[in-house]
mmCIF file with all atom_site columns, C-alpha atoms in Angstrom:
data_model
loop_
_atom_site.group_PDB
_atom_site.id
_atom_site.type_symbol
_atom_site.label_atom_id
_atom_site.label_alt_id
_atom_site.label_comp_id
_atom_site.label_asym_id
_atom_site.label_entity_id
_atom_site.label_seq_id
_atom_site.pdbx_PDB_ins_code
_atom_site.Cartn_x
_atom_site.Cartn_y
_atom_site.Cartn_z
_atom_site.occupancy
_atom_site.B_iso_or_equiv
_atom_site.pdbx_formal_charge
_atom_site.auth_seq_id
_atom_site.auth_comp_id
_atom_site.auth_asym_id
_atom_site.auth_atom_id
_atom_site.pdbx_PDB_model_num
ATOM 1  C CA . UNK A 1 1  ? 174.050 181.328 59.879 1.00 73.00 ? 1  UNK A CA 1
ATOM 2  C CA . UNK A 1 2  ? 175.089 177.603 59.598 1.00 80.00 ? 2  UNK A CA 1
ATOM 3  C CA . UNK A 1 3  ? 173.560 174.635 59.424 1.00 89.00 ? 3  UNK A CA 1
ATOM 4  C CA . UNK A 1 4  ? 171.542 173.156 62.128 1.00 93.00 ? 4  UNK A CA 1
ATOM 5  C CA . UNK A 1 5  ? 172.642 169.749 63.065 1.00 93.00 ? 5  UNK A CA 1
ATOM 6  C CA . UNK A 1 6  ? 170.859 166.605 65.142 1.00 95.00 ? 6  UNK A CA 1
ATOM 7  C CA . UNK A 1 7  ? 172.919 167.912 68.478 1.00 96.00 ? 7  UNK A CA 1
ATOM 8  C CA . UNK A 1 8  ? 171.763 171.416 68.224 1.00 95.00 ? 8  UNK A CA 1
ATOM 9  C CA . UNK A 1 9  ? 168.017 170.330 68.170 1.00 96.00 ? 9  UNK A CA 1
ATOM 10 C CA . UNK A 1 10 ? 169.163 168.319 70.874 1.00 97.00 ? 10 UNK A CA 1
ATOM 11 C CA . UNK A 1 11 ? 170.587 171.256 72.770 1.00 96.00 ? 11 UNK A CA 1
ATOM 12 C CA . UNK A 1 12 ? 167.565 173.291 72.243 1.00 97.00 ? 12 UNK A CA 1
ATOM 13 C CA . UNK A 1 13 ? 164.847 170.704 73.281 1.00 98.00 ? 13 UNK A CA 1
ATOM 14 C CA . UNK A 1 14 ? 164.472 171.369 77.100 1.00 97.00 ? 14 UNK A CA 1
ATOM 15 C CA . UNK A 1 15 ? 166.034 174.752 76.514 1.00 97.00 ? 15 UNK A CA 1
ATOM 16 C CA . UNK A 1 16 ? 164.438 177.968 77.869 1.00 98.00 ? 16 UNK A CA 1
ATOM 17 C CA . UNK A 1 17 ? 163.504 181.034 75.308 1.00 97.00 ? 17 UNK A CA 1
ATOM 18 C CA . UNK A 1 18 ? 161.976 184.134 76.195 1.00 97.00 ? 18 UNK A CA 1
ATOM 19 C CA . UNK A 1 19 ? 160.058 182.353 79.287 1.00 97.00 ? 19 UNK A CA 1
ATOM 20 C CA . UNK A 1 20 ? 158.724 179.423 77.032 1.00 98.00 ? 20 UNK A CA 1
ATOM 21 C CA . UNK A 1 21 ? 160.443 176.147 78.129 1.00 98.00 ? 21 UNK A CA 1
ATOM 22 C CA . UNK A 1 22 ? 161.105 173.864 74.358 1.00 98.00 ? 22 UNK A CA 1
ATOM 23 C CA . UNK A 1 23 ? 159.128 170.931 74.132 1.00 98.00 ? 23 UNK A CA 1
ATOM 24 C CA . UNK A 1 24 ? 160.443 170.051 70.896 1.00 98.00 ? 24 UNK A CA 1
ATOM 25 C CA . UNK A 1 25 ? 162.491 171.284 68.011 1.00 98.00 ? 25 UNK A CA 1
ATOM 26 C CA . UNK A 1 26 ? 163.146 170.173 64.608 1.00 96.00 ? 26 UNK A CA 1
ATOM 27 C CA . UNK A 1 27 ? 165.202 171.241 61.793 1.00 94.00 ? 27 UNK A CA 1
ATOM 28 C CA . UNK A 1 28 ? 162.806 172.731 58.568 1.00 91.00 ? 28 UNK A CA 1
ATOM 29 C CA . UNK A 1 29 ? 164.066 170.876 55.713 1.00 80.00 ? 29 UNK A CA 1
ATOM 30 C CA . UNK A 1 30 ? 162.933 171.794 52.031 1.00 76.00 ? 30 UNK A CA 1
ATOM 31 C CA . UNK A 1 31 ? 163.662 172.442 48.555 1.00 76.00 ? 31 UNK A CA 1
ATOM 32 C CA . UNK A 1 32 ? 165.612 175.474 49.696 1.00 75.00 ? 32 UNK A CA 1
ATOM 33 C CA . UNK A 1 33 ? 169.358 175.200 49.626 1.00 71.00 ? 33 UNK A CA 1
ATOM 34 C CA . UNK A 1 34 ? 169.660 176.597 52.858 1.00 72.00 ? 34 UNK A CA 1
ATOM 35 C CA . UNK A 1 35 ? 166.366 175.383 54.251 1.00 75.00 ? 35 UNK A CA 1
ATOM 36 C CA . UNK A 1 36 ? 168.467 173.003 56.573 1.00 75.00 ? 36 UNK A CA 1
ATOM 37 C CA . UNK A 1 37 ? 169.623 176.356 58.052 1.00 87.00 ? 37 UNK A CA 1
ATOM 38 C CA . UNK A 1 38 ? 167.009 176.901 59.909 1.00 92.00 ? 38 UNK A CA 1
ATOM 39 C CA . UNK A 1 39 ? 163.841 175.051 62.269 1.00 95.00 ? 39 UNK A CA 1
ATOM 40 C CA . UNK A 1 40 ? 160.919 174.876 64.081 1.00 97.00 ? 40 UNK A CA 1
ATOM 41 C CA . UNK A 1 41 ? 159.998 174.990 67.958 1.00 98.00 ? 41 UNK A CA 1
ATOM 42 C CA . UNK A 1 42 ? 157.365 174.014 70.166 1.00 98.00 ? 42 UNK A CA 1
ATOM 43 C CA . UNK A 1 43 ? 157.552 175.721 73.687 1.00 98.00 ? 43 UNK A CA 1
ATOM 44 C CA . UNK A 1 44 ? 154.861 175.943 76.615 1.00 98.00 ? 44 UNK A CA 1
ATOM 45 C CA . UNK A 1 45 ? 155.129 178.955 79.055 1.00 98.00 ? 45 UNK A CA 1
ATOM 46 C CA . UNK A 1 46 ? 154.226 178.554 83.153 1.00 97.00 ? 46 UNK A CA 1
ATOM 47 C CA . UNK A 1 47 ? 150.901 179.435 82.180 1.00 97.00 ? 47 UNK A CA 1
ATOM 48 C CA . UNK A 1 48 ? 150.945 175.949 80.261 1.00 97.00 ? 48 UNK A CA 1
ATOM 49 C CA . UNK A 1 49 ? 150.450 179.147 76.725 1.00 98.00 ? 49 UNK A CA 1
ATOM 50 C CA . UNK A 1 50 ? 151.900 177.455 73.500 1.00 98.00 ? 50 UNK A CA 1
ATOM 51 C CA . UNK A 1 51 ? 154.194 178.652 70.402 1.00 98.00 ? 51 UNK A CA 1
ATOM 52 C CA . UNK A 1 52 ? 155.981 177.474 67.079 1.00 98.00 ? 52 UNK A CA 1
ATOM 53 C CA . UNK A 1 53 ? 158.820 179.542 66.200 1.00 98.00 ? 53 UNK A CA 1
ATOM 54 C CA . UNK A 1 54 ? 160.783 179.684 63.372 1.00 96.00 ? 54 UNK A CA 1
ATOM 55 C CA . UNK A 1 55 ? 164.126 179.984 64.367 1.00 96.00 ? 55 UNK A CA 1
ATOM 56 C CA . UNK A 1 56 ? 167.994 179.938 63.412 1.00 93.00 ? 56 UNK A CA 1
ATOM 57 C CA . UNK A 1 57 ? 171.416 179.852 65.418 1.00 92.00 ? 57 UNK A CA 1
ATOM 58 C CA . UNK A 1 58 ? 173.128 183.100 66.001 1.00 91.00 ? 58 UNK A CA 1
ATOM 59 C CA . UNK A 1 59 ? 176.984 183.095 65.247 1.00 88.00 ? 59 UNK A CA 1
ATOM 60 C CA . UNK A 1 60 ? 177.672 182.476 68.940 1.00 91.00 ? 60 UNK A CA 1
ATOM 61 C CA . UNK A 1 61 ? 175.088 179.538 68.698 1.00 90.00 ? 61 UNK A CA 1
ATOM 62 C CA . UNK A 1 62 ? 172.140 181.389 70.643 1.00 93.00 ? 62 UNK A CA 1
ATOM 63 C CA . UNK A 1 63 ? 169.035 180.943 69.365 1.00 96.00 ? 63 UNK A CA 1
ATOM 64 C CA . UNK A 1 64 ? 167.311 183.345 66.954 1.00 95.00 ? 64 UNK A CA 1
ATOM 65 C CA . UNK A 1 65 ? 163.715 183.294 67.226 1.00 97.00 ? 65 UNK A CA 1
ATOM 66 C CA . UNK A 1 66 ? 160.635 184.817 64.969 1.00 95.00 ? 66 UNK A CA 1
ATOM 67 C CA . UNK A 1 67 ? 157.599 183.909 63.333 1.00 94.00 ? 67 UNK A CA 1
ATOM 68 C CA . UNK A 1 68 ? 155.686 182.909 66.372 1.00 97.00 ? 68 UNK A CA 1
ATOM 69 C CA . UNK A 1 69 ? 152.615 181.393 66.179 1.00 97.00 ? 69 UNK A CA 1
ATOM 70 C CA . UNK A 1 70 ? 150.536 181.316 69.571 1.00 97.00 ? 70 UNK A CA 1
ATOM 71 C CA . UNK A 1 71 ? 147.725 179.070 71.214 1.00 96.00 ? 71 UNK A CA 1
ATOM 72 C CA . UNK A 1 72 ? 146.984 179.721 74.548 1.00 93.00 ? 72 UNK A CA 1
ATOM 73 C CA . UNK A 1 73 ? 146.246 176.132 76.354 1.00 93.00 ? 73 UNK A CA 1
ATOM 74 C CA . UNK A 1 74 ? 145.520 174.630 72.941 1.00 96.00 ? 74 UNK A CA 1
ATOM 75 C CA . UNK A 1 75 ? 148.351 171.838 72.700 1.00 97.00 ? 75 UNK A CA 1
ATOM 76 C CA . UNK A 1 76 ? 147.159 170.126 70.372 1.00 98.00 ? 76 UNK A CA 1
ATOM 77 C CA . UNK A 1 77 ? 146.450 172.837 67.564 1.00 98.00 ? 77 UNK A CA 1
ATOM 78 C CA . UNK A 1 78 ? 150.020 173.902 68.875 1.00 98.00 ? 78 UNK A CA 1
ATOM 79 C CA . UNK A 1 79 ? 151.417 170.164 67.933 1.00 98.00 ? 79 UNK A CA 1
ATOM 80 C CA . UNK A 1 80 ? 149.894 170.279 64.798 1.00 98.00 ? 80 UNK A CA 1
ATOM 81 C CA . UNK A 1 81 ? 151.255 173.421 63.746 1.00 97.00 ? 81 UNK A CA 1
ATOM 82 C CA . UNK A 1 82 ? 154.673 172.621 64.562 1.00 98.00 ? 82 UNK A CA 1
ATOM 83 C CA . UNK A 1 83 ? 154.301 169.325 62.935 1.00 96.00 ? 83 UNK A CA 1
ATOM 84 C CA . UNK A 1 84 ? 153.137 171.196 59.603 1.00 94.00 ? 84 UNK A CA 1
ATOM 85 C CA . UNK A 1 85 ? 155.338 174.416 59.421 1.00 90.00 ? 85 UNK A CA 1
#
């Protein structure tokens, strides 16, 4: 695992995982030495369904997801989630 950077949150946002397109993504930051190592995603399915993952990169940069939190058509309890993890 490595540290997540601006440009892979970048690469991520608009992203498909596991049939949930990514609305948003940010890295976690914390106390943690390695909290920087790992983020948060927001992703909406075709049945307009909500998550927030936890995730990490993969050696070969592929996203690692876990966590998941889910909402059904709630967005907003979805935003706020991700916006509090």
């Amino acid at each position: 695992m490595r540290k997540l950077t601006e440009q892979d949150i970048q690469n991520i946002t608009g992203s498909t995982i596991a049939g949930y397109c990514i609305e948003a993504a940010r890295i976690k930051r914390g106390p943690c030495t390695d909290s920087d190592h790992y983020g948060f995603i927001l992703g909406r399915n075709a049945r307009n369904h909500y998550v927030t993952w936890h995730f990490h990169l993969l050696d070969d940069d592929s996203v690692s997801v876990y966590w998941g939190h889910y909402f059904m058509e709630d967005r907003d309890a979805a935003v706020r989630d991700f916006n509090t993890r």
